[in-house]
Coordinates of C-alpha atoms in Angstrom, one line a residue:
Chain A
M1 CA 198.4 111.5 174.9
P2 CA 200.2 109.5 172.2
S3 CA 198.6 109.4 168.8
F4 CA 197.9 105.6 168.9
F5 CA 195.7 106.2 171.9
T6 CA 193.4 108.6 170.2
P7 CA 191.4 107.0 167.4
D8 CA 192.2 109.2 164.4
F9 CA 189.3 110.0 162.0
G10 CA 191.6 109.6 158.9
L11 CA 192.9 106.2 160.0
L12 CA 189.2 105.1 160.8
F13 CA 188.1 106.3 157.4
W14 CA 190.9 104.4 155.6
M15 CA 190.4 101.3 157.8
L16 CA 186.6 101.3 156.9
L17 CA 187.5 101.5 153.1
A18 CA 190.3 99.0 153.2
F19 CA 188.5 96.5 155.4
L20 CA 185.3 96.8 153.2
V21 CA 187.3 96.2 150.1
V22 CA 189.2 93.1 151.6
F23 CA 186.1 91.8 153.2
V24 CA 183.8 92.1 150.1
L25 CA 186.5 90.7 147.8
L26 CA 187.5 87.8 150.0
A27 CA 183.9 87.0 151.2
K28 CA 182.9 86.8 147.5
F29 CA 185.8 85.3 145.7
G30 CA 188.3 84.1 148.4
F31 CA 187.2 82.1 151.4
P32 CA 184.0 80.5 150.1
V33 CA 185.9 79.1 147.2
I34 CA 188.4 77.5 149.5
V35 CA 185.9 76.3 152.1
K36 CA 183.5 75.0 149.3
M37 CA 186.4 73.1 147.8
V38 CA 187.4 71.5 151.0
D39 CA 183.8 70.6 151.8
E40 CA 183.4 69.1 148.5
R41 CA 186.7 67.1 148.8
K42 CA 185.5 66.0 152.2
A43 CA 182.2 64.7 150.7
Y44 CA 184.1 63.0 147.9
I45 CA 186.5 61.3 150.3
D46 CA 183.7 60.2 152.4
G47 CA 181.9 58.9 149.4
S48 CA 185.0 57.1 148.2
L49 CA 185.5 55.6 151.6
K50 CA 181.9 54.5 151.8
S51 CA 182.0 52.9 148.2
A52 CA 185.5 51.3 149.1
R53 CA 183.9 49.8 152.2
E54 CA 180.9 48.6 150.2
A55 CA 183.3 47.1 147.6
N56 CA 185.2 45.4 150.3
E57 CA 182.0 44.0 151.8
K58 CA 181.0 42.8 148.3
L59 CA 184.4 41.3 147.7
A60 CA 184.2 39.5 151.0
H61 CA 180.8 38.3 150.1
I62 CA 182.1 37.1 146.8
K63 CA 184.9 35.3 148.5
V64 CA 182.6 33.4 150.7
E65 CA 180.4 32.6 147.8
S66 CA 183.3 31.4 145.7
E67 CA 184.6 29.3 148.5
K68 CA 181.1 27.9 148.9
I69 CA 181.0 27.1 145.2
L70 CA 184.5 25.6 145.3
K71 CA 183.5 23.4 148.2
E72 CA 180.4 22.3 146.4
A73 CA 182.4 21.6 143.3
R74 CA 184.8 19.6 145.2
E75 CA 182.1 17.7 146.8
Q76 CA 180.5 17.1 143.5
Q77 CA 183.8 16.0 142.1
A78 CA 184.3 13.5 144.9
Q79 CA 180.8 12.3 144.4
I80 CA 181.2 11.9 140.7
L81 CA 184.5 10.1 141.2
K82 CA 183.0 7.8 143.7
E83 CA 180.1 7.1 141.4
A84 CA 182.5 6.5 138.5
M85 CA 184.4 4.1 140.6
A86 CA 181.4 2.2 141.6
T87 CA 180.2 2.2 137.9
R88 CA 183.5 0.9 136.9
D89 CA 183.5 -1.8 139.5
Q90 CA 180.0 -2.7 138.5
I91 CA 181.0 -2.9 134.9
V92 CA 184.0 -5.0 135.6
K93 CA 182.0 -7.2 137.9
D94 CA 179.2 -7.5 135.3
A95 CA 181.8 -8.2 132.6
R96 CA 183.3 -10.8 134.6
I97 CA 179.9 -12.5 135.4
K98 CA 179.0 -12.3 131.8
A99 CA 182.3 -13.8 130.8
Q100 CA 181.9 -16.5 133.2
I101 CA 178.4 -17.2 132.0
E102 CA 179.6 -17.1 128.5
A103 CA 182.5 -19.4 129.3
Q104 CA 180.2 -21.7 131.1
K105 CA 177.8 -21.7 128.2
M106 CA 180.6 -22.3 125.7
L107 CA 181.9 -25.1 128.0
E108 CA 178.5 -26.6 128.2
D109 CA 178.0 -26.3 124.4
A110 CA 181.4 -27.8 123.8
K111 CA 180.4 -30.6 126.3
A112 CA 177.1 -31.0 124.5
Q113 CA 178.8 -31.1 121.2
I114 CA 181.4 -33.6 122.4
Q115 CA 178.6 -35.7 123.9
H116 CA 176.7 -35.5 120.7
E117 CA 179.8 -36.3 118.7
K118 CA 180.6 -39.1 121.1
D119 CA 177.0 -40.4 120.8
N120 CA 177.3 -40.3 117.1
A121 CA 180.6 -42.0 117.1
L122 CA 179.3 -44.7 119.5
L123 CA 176.3 -45.0 117.3
E124 CA 178.5 -45.4 114.2
I125 CA 180.8 -47.7 116.0
K126 CA 177.8 -49.6 117.2
G127 CA 176.5 -50.0 113.6
Q128 CA 179.9 -51.0 112.3
V129 CA 180.2 -53.4 115.2
A130 CA 176.9 -54.8 114.4
D131 CA 177.7 -55.0 110.8
L132 CA 181.1 -56.5 111.6
S133 CA 179.6 -59.0 114.0
L134 CA 176.9 -59.8 111.5
T135 CA 179.4 -60.4 108.9
I136 CA 181.5 -62.4 111.3
A137 CA 178.5 -64.2 112.6
E138 CA 177.4 -64.9 109.1
K139 CA 180.8 -66.3 108.3
V140 CA 180.8 -68.3 111.5
L141 CA 177.3 -69.5 111.0
L142 CA 178.0 -70.4 107.4
K143 CA 181.0 -72.3 108.6
Q144 CA 179.1 -74.0 111.5
L145 CA 175.9 -74.6 109.9
D146 CA 177.1 -76.3 106.8
D147 CA 175.3 -79.5 107.7
A148 CA 171.6 -79.9 108.2
P149 CA 171.3 -81.2 111.8
A150 CA 173.3 -78.5 113.1
Q151 CA 171.1 -76.1 111.3
S152 CA 168.0 -77.6 112.9
K153 CA 169.4 -77.7 116.2
M154 CA 170.2 -74.1 116.1
I155 CA 166.8 -73.1 114.9
D156 CA 165.2 -74.9 117.7
R157 CA 167.3 -73.4 120.3
M158 CA 166.6 -70.1 118.9
L159 CA 163.0 -70.6 118.9
D160 CA 163.1 -71.7 122.5
E161 CA 164.9 -68.7 123.4
L162 CA 162.3 -66.5 121.8
V163 CA 159.4 -68.5 123.4
T164 CA 160.9 -68.3 126.9
K165 CA 161.5 -64.7 126.4
Chain B
M1 CA 203.2 70.6 162.5
K2 CA 203.7 72.4 159.1
L3 CA 202.6 75.7 160.5
R4 CA 205.0 75.4 163.4
Q5 CA 207.8 74.8 161.0
I6 CA 206.8 77.8 158.9
I7 CA 206.6 80.0 162.0
G8 CA 210.0 78.8 163.0
F9 CA 211.4 79.6 159.6
I10 CA 209.9 83.1 159.6
M11 CA 211.5 83.6 163.0
L12 CA 214.9 82.5 161.7
L13 CA 214.5 85.0 158.8
L14 CA 213.6 87.8 161.1
S15 CA 216.3 87.4 163.7
P16 CA 219.1 89.0 161.7
L17 CA 216.7 91.8 160.8
L18 CA 216.4 92.7 164.4
A19 CA 219.7 94.4 164.2
Q20 CA 218.1 96.9 161.8
P21 CA 216.4 99.3 164.3
M22 CA 219.6 99.6 166.2
V23 CA 221.2 101.1 163.1
A24 CA 218.3 103.4 162.8
E25 CA 218.6 104.8 166.2
S26 CA 222.4 105.1 166.4
G27 CA 222.3 108.5 164.6
E28 CA 220.1 109.9 167.3
A29 CA 222.1 108.2 170.0
Q30 CA 225.0 110.7 169.9
G31 CA 223.3 113.2 172.1
G32 CA 221.9 110.7 174.5
V33 CA 219.1 108.4 173.8
N34 CA 215.6 109.5 174.6
V35 CA 214.0 105.9 175.0
K36 CA 210.6 107.2 175.5
E37 CA 210.7 109.3 172.3
V38 CA 212.2 106.5 170.3
V39 CA 209.5 104.0 171.4
M40 CA 206.7 106.5 171.1
G41 CA 207.9 107.5 167.7
H42 CA 207.7 103.9 166.5
L43 CA 204.4 103.2 168.0
S44 CA 202.7 106.3 166.7
D45 CA 201.4 107.0 163.2
A46 CA 203.4 109.3 161.0
Y47 CA 203.0 111.3 157.8
E48 CA 206.1 109.8 156.4
W49 CA 207.6 106.4 156.5
H50 CA 211.0 106.7 158.2
I51 CA 213.1 103.8 156.8
T52 CA 216.6 104.4 158.3
T53 CA 219.0 107.2 159.1
W54 CA 222.5 107.0 157.5
G55 CA 224.8 109.4 159.1
N56 CA 222.7 112.7 159.0
T57 CA 220.6 111.7 156.0
H58 CA 217.2 110.4 156.9
V59 CA 215.9 107.8 154.4
T60 CA 212.2 108.4 154.6
L61 CA 209.3 107.7 152.3
P62 CA 207.2 110.9 152.1
L63 CA 203.5 110.2 152.1
P64 CA 200.5 112.2 150.7
V65 CA 198.8 114.5 153.1
I66 CA 195.1 115.0 152.4
V67 CA 193.4 117.6 154.6
K68 CA 190.4 119.9 154.4
G69 CA 190.9 123.4 155.8
E70 CA 188.2 125.4 157.6
E71 CA 187.8 127.7 154.7
S72 CA 190.5 126.8 152.2
G73 CA 188.9 123.4 151.2
W74 CA 190.9 120.3 150.3
H75 CA 194.6 120.2 150.2
V76 CA 196.7 117.4 148.8
F77 CA 200.4 117.6 149.1
S78 CA 203.5 115.5 150.0
S79 CA 204.5 115.4 153.7
A80 CA 208.1 116.3 152.5
R81 CA 206.7 119.9 152.1
F82 CA 206.9 120.4 155.8
H83 CA 210.7 119.8 155.8
D84 CA 211.2 122.0 152.7
S85 CA 209.7 125.2 154.2
P86 CA 211.9 126.9 156.8
D87 CA 209.3 127.3 159.5
G88 CA 207.6 123.9 158.9
V89 CA 204.3 125.6 157.7
Y90 CA 202.9 124.7 154.3
E91 CA 199.7 126.3 152.9
G92 CA 198.8 127.1 156.5
F93 CA 199.3 123.7 157.9
H94 CA 202.0 122.6 160.2
L95 CA 202.9 119.5 162.4
G96 CA 201.9 119.9 166.0
A97 CA 203.8 118.6 169.0
D98 CA 201.8 115.4 169.0
G99 CA 202.9 114.7 165.4
K100 CA 199.5 115.6 163.9
I101 CA 198.7 118.2 161.3
Y102 CA 197.1 121.5 162.6
E103 CA 195.8 124.4 160.7
Q104 CA 196.7 127.9 161.7
T105 CA 193.5 129.9 162.0
P106 CA 192.8 133.3 163.6
D107 CA 191.4 131.4 166.6
G108 CA 194.6 129.5 167.0
D109 CA 195.6 126.0 165.8
V110 CA 192.8 123.6 165.0
R111 CA 192.8 120.0 163.8
P112 CA 191.5 119.9 160.1
W113 CA 189.6 117.1 158.6
D114 CA 192.5 114.8 158.0
I115 CA 192.3 111.7 155.7
S116 CA 196.0 111.7 154.9
V117 CA 197.7 108.5 153.7
T118 CA 199.8 108.0 156.8
K119 CA 202.4 105.3 157.7
N120 CA 199.5 103.1 159.2
V121 CA 197.3 103.7 156.1
V122 CA 200.1 102.5 153.8
Q123 CA 200.6 99.5 156.1
L124 CA 196.9 98.8 156.1
W125 CA 196.9 98.7 152.3
I126 CA 199.9 96.5 152.2
V127 CA 198.1 94.1 154.4
V128 CA 194.9 94.3 152.4
L129 CA 197.0 93.8 149.1
L130 CA 198.8 90.9 150.6
M131 CA 195.6 89.2 151.8
L132 CA 194.0 89.7 148.3
V133 CA 197.1 88.2 146.7
I134 CA 197.3 85.3 149.0
F135 CA 193.6 84.3 149.1
L136 CA 192.5 85.3 145.7
G137 CA 195.6 83.5 144.4
C138 CA 194.6 80.4 146.4
A139 CA 191.1 80.7 145.2
R140 CA 192.4 80.9 141.6
W141 CA 194.2 77.6 142.1
Y142 CA 190.9 75.8 142.5
R143 CA 189.5 77.1 139.3
G144 CA 189.0 74.3 136.9
R145 CA 189.7 71.7 139.5
Q146 CA 187.3 69.1 140.7
A147 CA 186.9 67.7 144.2
S148 CA 188.3 64.4 142.9
D149 CA 191.6 66.1 142.0
D150 CA 194.6 66.0 144.3
A151 CA 194.7 68.3 147.3
P152 CA 196.9 71.2 147.0
K153 CA 200.5 71.1 148.1
G154 CA 203.0 73.7 149.0
F155 CA 201.8 77.3 149.8
V156 CA 198.2 76.7 148.6
G157 CA 198.1 73.7 150.8
L158 CA 199.3 75.6 153.8
I159 CA 196.8 78.4 153.2
E160 CA 194.0 75.9 152.8
M161 CA 195.0 74.1 156.0
F162 CA 195.3 77.5 157.8
V163 CA 191.9 78.7 156.6
M164 CA 190.2 75.4 157.4
M165 CA 191.8 75.4 160.9
V166 CA 190.3 78.7 161.7
H167 CA 187.0 77.9 159.9
D168 CA 186.5 74.5 161.6
D169 CA 188.1 74.9 165.0
V170 CA 187.5 78.6 165.8
I171 CA 184.4 79.6 163.8
K172 CA 182.2 76.5 163.4
S173 CA 182.8 75.1 166.8
N174 CA 182.2 78.3 168.7
I175 CA 179.2 79.7 166.8
G176 CA 177.6 76.3 166.2
E177 CA 176.9 74.1 163.2
K178 CA 173.6 75.9 162.5
H179 CA 174.4 79.6 162.3
Y180 CA 178.1 79.8 161.5
R181 CA 177.9 80.0 157.8
P182 CA 177.1 83.7 157.2
Y183 CA 179.6 84.8 159.7
A184 CA 182.5 82.6 158.5
P185 CA 183.9 85.0 155.7
Y186 CA 183.9 88.1 158.1
L187 CA 185.6 86.1 160.9
L188 CA 188.2 84.6 158.5
T189 CA 188.8 88.2 157.2
V190 CA 189.2 89.5 160.7
F191 CA 191.5 86.6 161.7
F192 CA 193.9 86.9 158.8
F193 CA 193.8 90.7 158.8
I194 CA 195.0 90.8 162.4
F195 CA 197.4 88.0 162.0
L196 CA 199.1 89.5 159.0
S197 CA 199.1 93.0 160.5
N198 CA 200.7 91.5 163.6
I199 CA 203.3 89.6 161.6
L200 CA 204.1 92.6 159.5
G201 CA 204.3 94.8 162.5
L202 CA 207.2 92.6 163.7
V203 CA 209.2 93.1 160.4
P204 CA 211.4 96.1 161.3
I205 CA 212.0 97.4 157.8
F206 CA 209.9 99.0 155.1
P207 CA 207.0 96.6 154.0
G208 CA 206.2 96.1 157.7
G209 CA 207.0 97.8 161.0
A210 CA 204.0 100.0 161.4
N211 CA 202.1 99.6 164.7
L212 CA 198.8 98.8 162.9
T213 CA 197.0 96.5 165.4
G214 CA 198.5 98.4 168.2
N215 CA 196.6 101.5 167.2
L216 CA 193.3 102.0 168.9
A217 CA 191.5 103.2 165.8
I218 CA 192.1 99.9 164.0
T219 CA 191.1 97.7 167.0
M220 CA 188.1 99.9 167.7
F221 CA 187.0 99.5 164.1
L222 CA 187.3 95.7 164.3
A223 CA 185.6 95.5 167.7
L224 CA 182.8 97.8 166.3
C225 CA 182.4 95.3 163.4
T226 CA 182.0 92.4 165.9
F227 CA 179.7 94.5 168.0
L228 CA 177.4 95.1 164.9
A229 CA 177.6 91.4 163.9
V230 CA 176.6 90.3 167.3
N231 CA 173.8 92.8 167.9
L232 CA 172.3 93.3 164.5
F233 CA 171.6 89.7 164.0
G234 CA 171.0 88.5 167.6
N235 CA 167.9 86.5 167.9
R236 CA 164.9 86.8 170.3
E237 CA 166.4 84.7 173.0
Y238 CA 169.5 86.9 173.1
W239 CA 167.5 90.1 173.6
K240 CA 165.3 88.3 176.1
D241 CA 168.4 87.3 178.1
I242 CA 169.4 90.9 178.2
F243 CA 166.2 92.7 179.1
W244 CA 164.3 89.9 180.8
P245 CA 166.8 87.4 182.1
E246 CA 165.9 84.2 184.0
V247 CA 166.5 85.6 187.5
P248 CA 164.1 86.2 190.5
L249 CA 161.5 88.9 189.8
W250 CA 162.9 91.4 192.3
L251 CA 166.2 91.6 190.5
K252 CA 164.6 92.9 187.4
C253 CA 161.1 94.4 188.1
P254 CA 161.1 97.6 190.0
V255 CA 164.8 98.4 189.5
P256 CA 166.1 96.8 186.3
L257 CA 169.3 95.7 188.0
M258 CA 170.1 92.6 186.0
P259 CA 169.0 94.1 182.6
L260 CA 171.3 97.0 183.4
I261 CA 174.3 94.7 184.1
E262 CA 173.5 92.6 181.0
F263 CA 173.3 95.8 178.9
I264 CA 176.6 96.9 180.2
G265 CA 177.9 93.4 179.4
V266 CA 176.8 94.0 175.7
L267 CA 179.1 97.1 175.5
T268 CA 182.0 95.7 177.6
K269 CA 182.4 92.6 175.3
P270 CA 183.6 94.6 172.1
F271 CA 185.4 97.0 174.5
S272 CA 187.5 94.1 176.0
L273 CA 188.2 92.9 172.4
M274 CA 189.4 96.3 171.5
V275 CA 191.7 96.9 174.4
R276 CA 193.0 93.3 174.5
L277 CA 194.3 93.3 171.0
F278 CA 195.5 96.9 171.2
A279 CA 197.3 96.5 174.5
N280 CA 198.9 93.2 173.6
V281 CA 200.4 94.4 170.4
M282 CA 201.4 97.8 171.7
A283 CA 203.1 96.3 174.7
G284 CA 204.9 93.8 172.5
H285 CA 206.3 96.5 170.2
S286 CA 207.3 98.6 173.3
I287 CA 209.1 95.8 174.9
V288 CA 211.1 94.8 171.8
L289 CA 211.9 98.5 171.2
S290 CA 213.0 99.2 174.7
L291 CA 215.1 96.1 174.9
T292 CA 216.9 97.3 171.7
C293 CA 217.4 100.7 173.3
I294 CA 219.3 99.0 176.2
I295 CA 222.2 98.8 173.7
F296 CA 222.4 102.5 173.1
V297 CA 221.8 103.5 176.7
T298 CA 224.5 101.2 178.1
M299 CA 226.9 102.1 175.3
Q300 CA 226.9 105.6 176.8
I301 CA 228.1 104.3 180.1
G302 CA 231.1 102.4 178.6
P303 CA 232.2 100.1 175.9
A304 CA 232.6 97.1 178.2
I305 CA 229.2 97.1 179.8
G306 CA 227.8 98.2 176.5
G307 CA 229.3 95.2 174.7
T308 CA 228.0 92.8 177.3
M309 CA 224.6 94.3 177.4
T310 CA 224.4 94.3 173.5
G311 CA 224.8 90.6 173.6
I312 CA 222.2 90.2 176.3
S313 CA 219.9 92.6 174.6
V314 CA 220.1 90.8 171.2
L315 CA 219.4 87.5 172.9
I316 CA 216.4 88.7 174.8
T317 CA 215.2 90.7 171.8
I318 CA 215.3 87.5 169.8
F319 CA 213.4 85.7 172.4
M320 CA 210.9 88.5 172.8
D321 CA 210.4 88.6 169.0
A322 CA 209.8 84.8 169.1
V323 CA 207.2 85.4 171.8
E324 CA 205.7 88.2 169.8
L325 CA 205.3 85.8 166.9
L326 CA 203.3 83.6 169.2
V327 CA 201.4 86.6 170.4
A328 CA 200.7 87.7 166.8
F329 CA 198.9 84.3 166.3
I330 CA 197.3 84.1 169.7
Q331 CA 195.8 87.6 169.6
A332 CA 194.4 86.9 166.1
Y333 CA 193.1 83.6 167.4
V334 CA 191.6 85.1 170.5
F335 CA 190.0 88.0 168.8
T336 CA 188.3 85.7 166.2
M337 CA 187.4 83.1 168.8
L338 CA 185.8 85.5 171.2
S339 CA 183.9 87.2 168.3
A340 CA 182.6 83.7 167.3
V341 CA 181.7 83.0 170.9
F342 CA 179.8 86.3 171.2
I343 CA 178.0 85.7 167.9
G344 CA 177.2 82.1 169.1
L345 CA 175.7 83.6 172.2
A346 CA 173.5 85.8 170.1
H347 CA 172.2 82.7 168.4
Q348 CA 171.7 80.4 171.2
E349 CA 168.7 78.1 171.4
S350 CA 166.0 78.5 174.0
H351 CA 167.2 77.2 177.3
S352 CA 164.3 78.1 179.6
P353 CA 163.2 75.0 181.7
Q354 CA 159.5 75.6 181.0
K355 CA 159.9 75.4 177.3
E356 CA 162.0 72.3 177.5
I357 CA 159.2 70.6 179.5
N358 CA 156.7 71.8 176.9
N359 CA 158.9 70.4 174.1

């Protein structure tokens, strides 16, 4: 029987010793360290992936939010522009109307002034004409009524006129 | 992927070394090659480590012999003493025909208590030392590092990947998530012990080459460890399945037929583990050695056929060594996986239908 078939006591003894040594040392300081580290790394990677996913979700959320805000801002801008335009138009329109009114008023004032001036002028002219005509009439009368009958005749006619009137 | 490359690289490294045993044998080949003796010599344990023979000088590493005689007590001496004395007897001890030490007593030769540091014991300690260096070295690498640091690269990365492959795919998946934790260090130790022993056994020169896992004492010890791990910590369900299995009453009541079969199963499980590993490694070594011996047998017939057969032998030996590398891994894997399966079976949850309904 070859010796490798018959379990030898010596080899069994040494195997027990050697295996116990390697098992105790590796079970205490070897494998658990490696396995623990790998498990920890796995947990860390899982955690990192989870937080990355959350961050991505947050980012997507933020993006949507920002787009919403941008859209709102754009709408608001358009609104403001529209309002500004309307206000401008209104102001221009108002200004125009006001200017028109002002112009109208000025025109009317000018007209009134002119009328007034004209009336005054007419009045003055009238006075002057009256004065002139009086003077002329006086001169004419003085010339025509240098005799008494003519004077009486004249007075009679004038009296008649007043009575009939 | 990485592992495959590494194995391939180791294989490439080993292939030129295959020529080494041929040199070792050529000295003895002159008087005709006794293939059986060569193969058996390599497979067996020895009190010295034969490295090579150069001409007529044997280059050997003498190893300490530690024996306890019947009456003379403990003796510690170098195995080279046997060669020094003319009749091969030293302090009343001599090497027997089976290569083991016998003590000469008045009643004839008896086997003494023998805890000599033999070739296998040295190989055993080389494996243990290598394992300690590799795994404690890797564990050292992690000191002062956080989980958020970079994962290891290079050798530490390879070992980490290897350990985690065994840990997750072999141990955790076969024992089950709930109970695997206390057994993981033992099974990892067993896996790497067998794997490293197998790999070193394939190296034909000094730091390797002993037939460690092809020795029944080693595989018996490993199988015994698994046997204890299974049966010492088996739960109630496990023992109930053995002594009161879920079978019709007549199969277990007057004659305990099923319990008997189940109990034999408890013993055959570690026995199969022991024999499987031993037979695979032993057979692998025998085949590689026999194929190498073809060269010296055919060289005696003639140089032409010898030359041809040398080429063929080298090719086939390289192929066989590659297969043996695969076997080295597979046997370590199978031993660990089956141990894990047996441990898992000793921790199974209740599966009786009544209980399930109650639950």
